[in-house]
Coordinates of C-alpha atoms in Angstrom, one line a residue:
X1 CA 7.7 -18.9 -7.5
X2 CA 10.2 -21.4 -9.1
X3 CA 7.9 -22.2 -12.1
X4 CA 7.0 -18.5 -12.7
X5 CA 10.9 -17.7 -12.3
X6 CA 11.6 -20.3 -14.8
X7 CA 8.9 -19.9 -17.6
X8 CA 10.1 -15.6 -17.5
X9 CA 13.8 -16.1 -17.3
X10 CA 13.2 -18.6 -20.8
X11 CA 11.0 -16.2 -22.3
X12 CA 13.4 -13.6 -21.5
X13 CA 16.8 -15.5 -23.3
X14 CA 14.3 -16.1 -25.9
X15 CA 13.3 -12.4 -26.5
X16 CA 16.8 -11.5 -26.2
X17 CA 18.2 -14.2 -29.0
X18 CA 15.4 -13.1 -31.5
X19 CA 15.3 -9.5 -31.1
X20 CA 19.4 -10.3 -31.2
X21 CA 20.4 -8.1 -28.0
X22 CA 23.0 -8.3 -25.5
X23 CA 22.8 -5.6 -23.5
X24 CA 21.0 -5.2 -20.1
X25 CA 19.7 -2.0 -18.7
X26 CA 22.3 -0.6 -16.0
X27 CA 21.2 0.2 -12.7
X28 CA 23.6 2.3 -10.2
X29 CA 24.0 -1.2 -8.3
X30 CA 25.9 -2.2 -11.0
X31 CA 29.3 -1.8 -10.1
X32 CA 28.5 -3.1 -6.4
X33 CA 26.6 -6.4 -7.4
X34 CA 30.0 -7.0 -9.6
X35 CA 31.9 -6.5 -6.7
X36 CA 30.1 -8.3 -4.5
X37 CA 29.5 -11.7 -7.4
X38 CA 33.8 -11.5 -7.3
X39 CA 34.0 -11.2 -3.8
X40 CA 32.1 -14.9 -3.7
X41 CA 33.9 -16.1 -6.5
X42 CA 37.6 -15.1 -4.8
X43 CA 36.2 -17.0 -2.0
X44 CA 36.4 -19.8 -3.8
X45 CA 40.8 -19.9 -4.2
X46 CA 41.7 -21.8 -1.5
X47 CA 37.9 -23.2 -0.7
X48 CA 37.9 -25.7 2.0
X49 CA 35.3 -27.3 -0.1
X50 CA 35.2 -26.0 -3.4
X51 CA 32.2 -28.2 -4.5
X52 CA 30.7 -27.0 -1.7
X53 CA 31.2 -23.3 -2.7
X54 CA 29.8 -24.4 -6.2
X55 CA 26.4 -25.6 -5.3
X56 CA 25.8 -23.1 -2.7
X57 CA 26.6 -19.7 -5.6
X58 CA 22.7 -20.3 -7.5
X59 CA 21.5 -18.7 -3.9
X60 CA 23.0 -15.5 -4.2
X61 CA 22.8 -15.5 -8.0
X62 CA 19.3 -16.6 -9.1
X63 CA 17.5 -13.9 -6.7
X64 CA 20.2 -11.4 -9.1
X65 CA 19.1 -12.6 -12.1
X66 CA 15.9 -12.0 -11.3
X67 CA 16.2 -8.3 -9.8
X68 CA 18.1 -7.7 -13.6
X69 CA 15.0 -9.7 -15.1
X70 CA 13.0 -7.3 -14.2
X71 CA 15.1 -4.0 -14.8
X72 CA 15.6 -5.3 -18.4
X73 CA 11.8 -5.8 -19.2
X74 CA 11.0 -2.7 -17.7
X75 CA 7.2 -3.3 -16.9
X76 CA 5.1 -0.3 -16.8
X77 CA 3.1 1.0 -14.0
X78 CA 0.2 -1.0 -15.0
X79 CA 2.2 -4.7 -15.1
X80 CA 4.0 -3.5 -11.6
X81 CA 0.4 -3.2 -10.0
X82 CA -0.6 -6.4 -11.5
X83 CA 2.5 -8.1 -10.3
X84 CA 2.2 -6.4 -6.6
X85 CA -1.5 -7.2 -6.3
X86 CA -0.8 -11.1 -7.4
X87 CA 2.1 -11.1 -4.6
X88 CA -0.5 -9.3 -1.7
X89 CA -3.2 -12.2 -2.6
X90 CA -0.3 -15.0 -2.1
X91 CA 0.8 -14.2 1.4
X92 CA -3.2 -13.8 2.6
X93 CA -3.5 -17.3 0.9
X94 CA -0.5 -18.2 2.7
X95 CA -1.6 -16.4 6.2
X96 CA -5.0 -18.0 6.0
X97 CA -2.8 -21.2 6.2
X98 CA -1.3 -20.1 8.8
X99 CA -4.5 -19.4 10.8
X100 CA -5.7 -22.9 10.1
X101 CA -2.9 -24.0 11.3
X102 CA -2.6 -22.2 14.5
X103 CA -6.3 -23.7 14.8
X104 CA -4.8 -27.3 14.5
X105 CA -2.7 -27.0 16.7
X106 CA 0.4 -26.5 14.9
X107 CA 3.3 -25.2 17.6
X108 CA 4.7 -22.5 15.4
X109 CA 2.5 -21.7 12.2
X110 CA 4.5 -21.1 8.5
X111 CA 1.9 -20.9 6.0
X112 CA 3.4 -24.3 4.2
X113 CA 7.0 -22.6 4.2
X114 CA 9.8 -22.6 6.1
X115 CA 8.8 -20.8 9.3
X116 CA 11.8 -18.4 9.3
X117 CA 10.9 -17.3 5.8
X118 CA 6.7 -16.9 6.3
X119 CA 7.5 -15.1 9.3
X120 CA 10.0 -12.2 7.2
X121 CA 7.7 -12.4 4.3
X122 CA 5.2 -11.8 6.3
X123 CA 6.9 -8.7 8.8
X124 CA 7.2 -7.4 5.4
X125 CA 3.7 -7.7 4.9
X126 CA 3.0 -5.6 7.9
X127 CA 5.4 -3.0 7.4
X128 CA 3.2 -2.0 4.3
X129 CA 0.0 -2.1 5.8
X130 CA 1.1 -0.3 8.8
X131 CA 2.5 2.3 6.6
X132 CA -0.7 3.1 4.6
X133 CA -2.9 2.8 7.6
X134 CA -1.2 5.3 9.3
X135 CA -0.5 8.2 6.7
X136 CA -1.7 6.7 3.2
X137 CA -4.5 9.2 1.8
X138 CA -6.9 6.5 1.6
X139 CA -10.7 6.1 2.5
X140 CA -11.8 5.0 5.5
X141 CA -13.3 1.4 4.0
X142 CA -10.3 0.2 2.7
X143 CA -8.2 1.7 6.1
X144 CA -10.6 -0.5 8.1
X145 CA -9.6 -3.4 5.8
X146 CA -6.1 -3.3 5.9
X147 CA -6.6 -2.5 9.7
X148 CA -8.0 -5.8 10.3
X149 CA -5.7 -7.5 8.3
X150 CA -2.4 -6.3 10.1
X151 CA -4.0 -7.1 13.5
X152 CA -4.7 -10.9 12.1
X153 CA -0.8 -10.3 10.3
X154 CA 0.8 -9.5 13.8
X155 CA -1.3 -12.7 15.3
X156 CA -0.2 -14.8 12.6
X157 CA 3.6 -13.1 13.4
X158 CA 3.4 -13.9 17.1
X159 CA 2.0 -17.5 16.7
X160 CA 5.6 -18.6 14.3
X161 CA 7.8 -18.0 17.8
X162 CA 10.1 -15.9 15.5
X163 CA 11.9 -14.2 18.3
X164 CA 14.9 -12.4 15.7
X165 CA 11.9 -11.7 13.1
X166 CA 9.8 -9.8 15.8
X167 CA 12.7 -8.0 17.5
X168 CA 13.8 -7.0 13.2
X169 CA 10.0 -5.8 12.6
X170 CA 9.8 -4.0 15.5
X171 CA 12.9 -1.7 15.0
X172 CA 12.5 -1.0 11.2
X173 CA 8.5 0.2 12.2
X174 CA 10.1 2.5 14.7
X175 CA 12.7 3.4 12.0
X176 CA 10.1 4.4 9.3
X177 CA 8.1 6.2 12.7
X178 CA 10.9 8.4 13.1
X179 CA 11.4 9.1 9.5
X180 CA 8.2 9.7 8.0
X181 CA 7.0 11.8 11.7
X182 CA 8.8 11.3 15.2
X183 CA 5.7 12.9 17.6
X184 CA 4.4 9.4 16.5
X185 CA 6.9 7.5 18.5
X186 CA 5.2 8.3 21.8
X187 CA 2.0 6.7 20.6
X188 CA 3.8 3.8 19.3
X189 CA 5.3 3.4 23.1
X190 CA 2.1 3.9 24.2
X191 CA 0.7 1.1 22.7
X192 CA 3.4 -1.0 23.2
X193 CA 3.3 -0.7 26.4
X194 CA -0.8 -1.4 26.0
X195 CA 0.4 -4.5 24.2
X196 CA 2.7 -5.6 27.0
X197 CA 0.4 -5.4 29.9
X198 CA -2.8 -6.9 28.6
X199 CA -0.8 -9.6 25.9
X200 CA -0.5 -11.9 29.0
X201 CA -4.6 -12.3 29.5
X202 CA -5.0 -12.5 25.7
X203 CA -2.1 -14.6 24.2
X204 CA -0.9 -17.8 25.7
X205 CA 2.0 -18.4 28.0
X206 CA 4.0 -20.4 25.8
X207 CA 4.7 -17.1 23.5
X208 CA 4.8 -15.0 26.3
X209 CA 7.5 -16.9 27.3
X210 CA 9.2 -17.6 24.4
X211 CA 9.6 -13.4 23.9
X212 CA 11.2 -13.2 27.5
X213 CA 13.8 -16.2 25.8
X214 CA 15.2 -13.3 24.1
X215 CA 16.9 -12.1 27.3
X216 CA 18.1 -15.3 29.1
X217 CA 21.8 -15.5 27.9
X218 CA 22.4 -18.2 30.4
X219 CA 20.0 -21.1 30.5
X220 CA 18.6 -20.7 26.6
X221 CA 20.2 -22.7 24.6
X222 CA 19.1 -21.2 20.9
X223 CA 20.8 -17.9 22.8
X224 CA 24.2 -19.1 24.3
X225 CA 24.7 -21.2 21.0
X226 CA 24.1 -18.1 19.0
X227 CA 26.8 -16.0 21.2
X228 CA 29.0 -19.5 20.4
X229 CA 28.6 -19.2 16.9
X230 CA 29.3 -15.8 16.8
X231 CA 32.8 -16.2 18.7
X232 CA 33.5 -19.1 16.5
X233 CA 32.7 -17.0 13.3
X234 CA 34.7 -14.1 14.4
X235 CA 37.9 -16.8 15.4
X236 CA 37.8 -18.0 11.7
X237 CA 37.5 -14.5 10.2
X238 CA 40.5 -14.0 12.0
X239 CA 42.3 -17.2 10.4
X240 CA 41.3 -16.9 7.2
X241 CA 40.7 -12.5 6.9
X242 CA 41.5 -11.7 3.5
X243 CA 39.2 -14.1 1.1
X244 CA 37.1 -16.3 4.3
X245 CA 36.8 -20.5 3.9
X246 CA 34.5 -20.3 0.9
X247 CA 30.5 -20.5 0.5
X248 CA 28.7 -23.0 2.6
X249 CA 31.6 -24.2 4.1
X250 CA 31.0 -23.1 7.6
X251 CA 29.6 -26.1 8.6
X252 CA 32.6 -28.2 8.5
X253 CA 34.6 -26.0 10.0
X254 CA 32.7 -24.5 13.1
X255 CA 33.1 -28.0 14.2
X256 CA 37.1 -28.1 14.4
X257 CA 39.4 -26.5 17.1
X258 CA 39.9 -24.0 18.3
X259 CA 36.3 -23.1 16.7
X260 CA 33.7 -25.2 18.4
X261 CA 32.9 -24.5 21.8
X262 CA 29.5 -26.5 24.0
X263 CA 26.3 -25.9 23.8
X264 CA 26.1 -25.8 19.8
X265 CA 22.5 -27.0 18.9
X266 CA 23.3 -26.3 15.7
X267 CA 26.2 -26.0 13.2
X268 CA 24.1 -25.2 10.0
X269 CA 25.5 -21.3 9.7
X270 CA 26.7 -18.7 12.2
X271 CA 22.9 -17.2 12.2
X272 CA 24.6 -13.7 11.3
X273 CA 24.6 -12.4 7.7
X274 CA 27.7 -10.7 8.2
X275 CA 29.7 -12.9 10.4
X276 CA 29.1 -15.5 8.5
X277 CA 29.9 -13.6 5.7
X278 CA 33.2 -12.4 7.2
X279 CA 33.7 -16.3 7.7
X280 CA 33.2 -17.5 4.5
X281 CA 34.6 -14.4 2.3
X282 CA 36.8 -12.9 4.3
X283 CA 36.9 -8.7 4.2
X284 CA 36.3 -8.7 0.7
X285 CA 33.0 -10.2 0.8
X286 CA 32.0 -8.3 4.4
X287 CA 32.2 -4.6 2.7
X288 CA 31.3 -5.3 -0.9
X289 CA 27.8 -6.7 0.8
X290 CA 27.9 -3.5 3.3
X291 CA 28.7 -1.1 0.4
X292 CA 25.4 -2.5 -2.1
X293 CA 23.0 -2.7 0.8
X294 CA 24.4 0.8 2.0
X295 CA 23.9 2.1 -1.7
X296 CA 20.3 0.5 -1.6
X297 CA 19.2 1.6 1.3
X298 CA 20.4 5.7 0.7
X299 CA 18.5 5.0 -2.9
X300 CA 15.2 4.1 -1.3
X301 CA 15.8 7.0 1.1
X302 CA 16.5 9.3 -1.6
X303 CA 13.6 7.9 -3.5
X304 CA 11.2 9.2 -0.5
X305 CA 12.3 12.4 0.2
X306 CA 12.0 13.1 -3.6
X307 CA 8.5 11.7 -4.6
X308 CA 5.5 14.1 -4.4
X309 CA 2.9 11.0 -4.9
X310 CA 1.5 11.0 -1.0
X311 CA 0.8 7.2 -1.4
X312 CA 3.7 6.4 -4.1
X313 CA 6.2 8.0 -1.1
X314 CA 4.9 5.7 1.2
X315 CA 5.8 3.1 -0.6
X316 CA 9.3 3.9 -1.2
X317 CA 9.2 4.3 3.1
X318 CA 8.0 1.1 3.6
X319 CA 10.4 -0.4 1.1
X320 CA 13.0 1.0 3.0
X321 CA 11.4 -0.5 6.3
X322 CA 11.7 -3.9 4.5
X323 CA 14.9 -3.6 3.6
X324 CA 16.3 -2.8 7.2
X325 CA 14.2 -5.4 8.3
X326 CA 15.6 -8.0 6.0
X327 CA 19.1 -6.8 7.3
X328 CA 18.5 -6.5 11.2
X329 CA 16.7 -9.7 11.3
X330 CA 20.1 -10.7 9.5
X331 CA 21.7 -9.8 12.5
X332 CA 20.2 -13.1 14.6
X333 CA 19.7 -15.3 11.9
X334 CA 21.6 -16.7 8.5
X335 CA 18.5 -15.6 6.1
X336 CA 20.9 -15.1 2.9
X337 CA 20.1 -18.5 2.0
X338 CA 16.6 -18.5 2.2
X339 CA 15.1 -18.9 -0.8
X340 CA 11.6 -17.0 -0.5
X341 CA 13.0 -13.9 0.8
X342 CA 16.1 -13.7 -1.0
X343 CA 14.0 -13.6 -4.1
X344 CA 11.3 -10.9 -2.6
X345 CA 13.8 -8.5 -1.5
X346 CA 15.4 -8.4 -4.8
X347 CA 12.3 -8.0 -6.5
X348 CA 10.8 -5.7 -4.3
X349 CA 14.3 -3.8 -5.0
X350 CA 13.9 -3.6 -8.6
X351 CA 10.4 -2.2 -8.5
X352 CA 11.5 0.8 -6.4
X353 CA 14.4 1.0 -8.5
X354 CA 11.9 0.5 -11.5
X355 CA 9.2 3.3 -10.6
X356 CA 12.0 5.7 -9.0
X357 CA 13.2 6.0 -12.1
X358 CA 10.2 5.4 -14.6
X359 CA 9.5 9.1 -16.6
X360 CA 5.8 8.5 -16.3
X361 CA 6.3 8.7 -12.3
X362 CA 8.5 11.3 -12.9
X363 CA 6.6 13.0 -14.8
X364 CA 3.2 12.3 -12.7
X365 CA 4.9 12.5 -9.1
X366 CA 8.0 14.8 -9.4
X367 CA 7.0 17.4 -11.9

């Protein structure tokens, strides 16, 4: 990902200084991707750690460069299933990893990333596959396929102990249930509930009882540390409202009075986007990020409800699955950092945005 990144963000400057242009195709996340790049940079007046601050901007502005990368080059439908297809055979190279893995014995499998981001990358996986063997008008061969895939996808999901990734998955498929057809949430209960009473013969105990973790808010220390955190993070949002402690700075000061409070197993972030968020960039930073992943998410949502390509629609859906997923599993842990996903999501956002507006969809899809 970082060489392909590289080699097309240099051919790109390149095109642009011969062909002498300067302008970039606008997108109607414009003016909130502005707000939101000066909400970090305001952070920075006053930074507890301004060097810090400095390092830590490249996250949230290389997986931006990319998303306008994209915009800018405009690839046609053609190049978008080329790229799409090349990103599917990736993560089953990387779940087949995972499965060898899980076969040698490795405690919590991550396809030779970091386990947080395989298992997101991967929930996103599923929320596509899901989506087109469910409604996609497709034949039965290649619904038997993607069938068996998911099942080995949810395996693979189960065996990375991912408790804030499986709880996000599980409530952006019931979202995109209830949108796309809500007599299907009964079946979906149905088989959860299949799920729940026979997963204790099939799967071992150890992730049977790492899912009932989720619930202990008083002996678990990954859980009372989180609720920890999260009273810390909300104690210096109040100290410092207006423009936070600057990026990547929460570190050193979750540590301090009246912040830190035992058990802490770790000090890393707040795992919460938007406490963290509210921590580091104060109120400014909080709603700009609220307002583009609100405007995002309504696009996606218009984009379904629009499109008249059965499959194409789908796709927009399961976008929007992804997205919310990305955001709810935000919710438990700090995955604005993470490098993998951070890129994917803006990439998968600037091919809906991409073939929402394209006139050959437009003119195939919408009339």
């Amino acid at each position: 990902m970082n060489l392909g990144l590289g080699v097309s963000l240099l051919a790109w400057v390149i095109k642009k200084v011969i062909n002498k242009e300067v302008k970039i195709n606008q997108t109607p996340y414009d003016r909130y991707i502005i707000l939101f790049l000066i909400a970090l940079l305001f952070s920075f007046v006053d930074s507890l750690n301004l060097v810090n601050s400095l390092d830590y901007l490249q996250r949230f502005l290389i997986p931006i460069i990319l998303f306008y990368l994209l915009v800018d080059v405009n690839p046609s439908l053609k190049v978008i299933r080329t790229l799409l297809v090349i990103l599917f055979a990736a993560i089953l190279f990387s779940l087949g990893q995972s499965l060898l893995q899980f076969y040698s014995g490795v405690a919590r499998v991550h396809g030779n990333i970091f386990v947080m981001e395989f298992a997101s990358i991967l929930s996103f996986f599923l929320l596509y596959l899901i989506s087109y063997i469910c409604w996609g008008r497709i034949s039965l061969i290649p619904r038997i396929i993607l069938g068996l895939l998911s099942i080995i996808g949810i395996s693979s999901l189960i065996f990375t102990q991912t408790r804030g990734v499986w709880l996000a998955f599980l409530a952006s498929l019931v979202l995109i249930i209830f949108i796309k057809n809500k007599s299907y949430l009964l079946y979906f209960l149905i088989l959860v509930l299949i799920f729940v009473a026979v997963a204790p013969q099939i799967i071992p105990n150890q992730y049977i009882n790492r899912f009932i973790s989720i619930f202990d808010f008083k002996e678990n220390k990954s859980n009372v540390t989180r609720l920890n955190l999260w009273r810390g993070a909300l104690l210096i949002y109040r100290d410092h409202w207006v423009n936070g402690i600057g990026l990547n700075n929460f570190s050193e000061v979750i540590i301090k009075e009246p912040y830190y409070q035992e058990p802490m197993v770790s000090t890393a972030h707040a795992h919460n986007n938007f406490l963290q968020l509210a921590a580091e960039t104060g109120t400014i930073g909080l709603i700009s990020f609220i307002l583009l992943f609100g405007f995002i998410l309504k696009d996606l949502y218009v984009n379904y409800k629009l499109e008249r390509n059965y499959n194409l629609k789908l796709f927009f859906l399961a976008s929007l699955g992804t997205i919310i997923s990305y955001l709810a599993h935000g919710l438990t842990e700090y995955n604005l950092e993470d490098r993998f996903v951070g890129r994917l999501i803006w990439f998968i956002i600037a091919i809906n945005l991409i073939l929402g507006q394209s006139k050959e969809n437009n003119n195939q899809g919408r009339g």
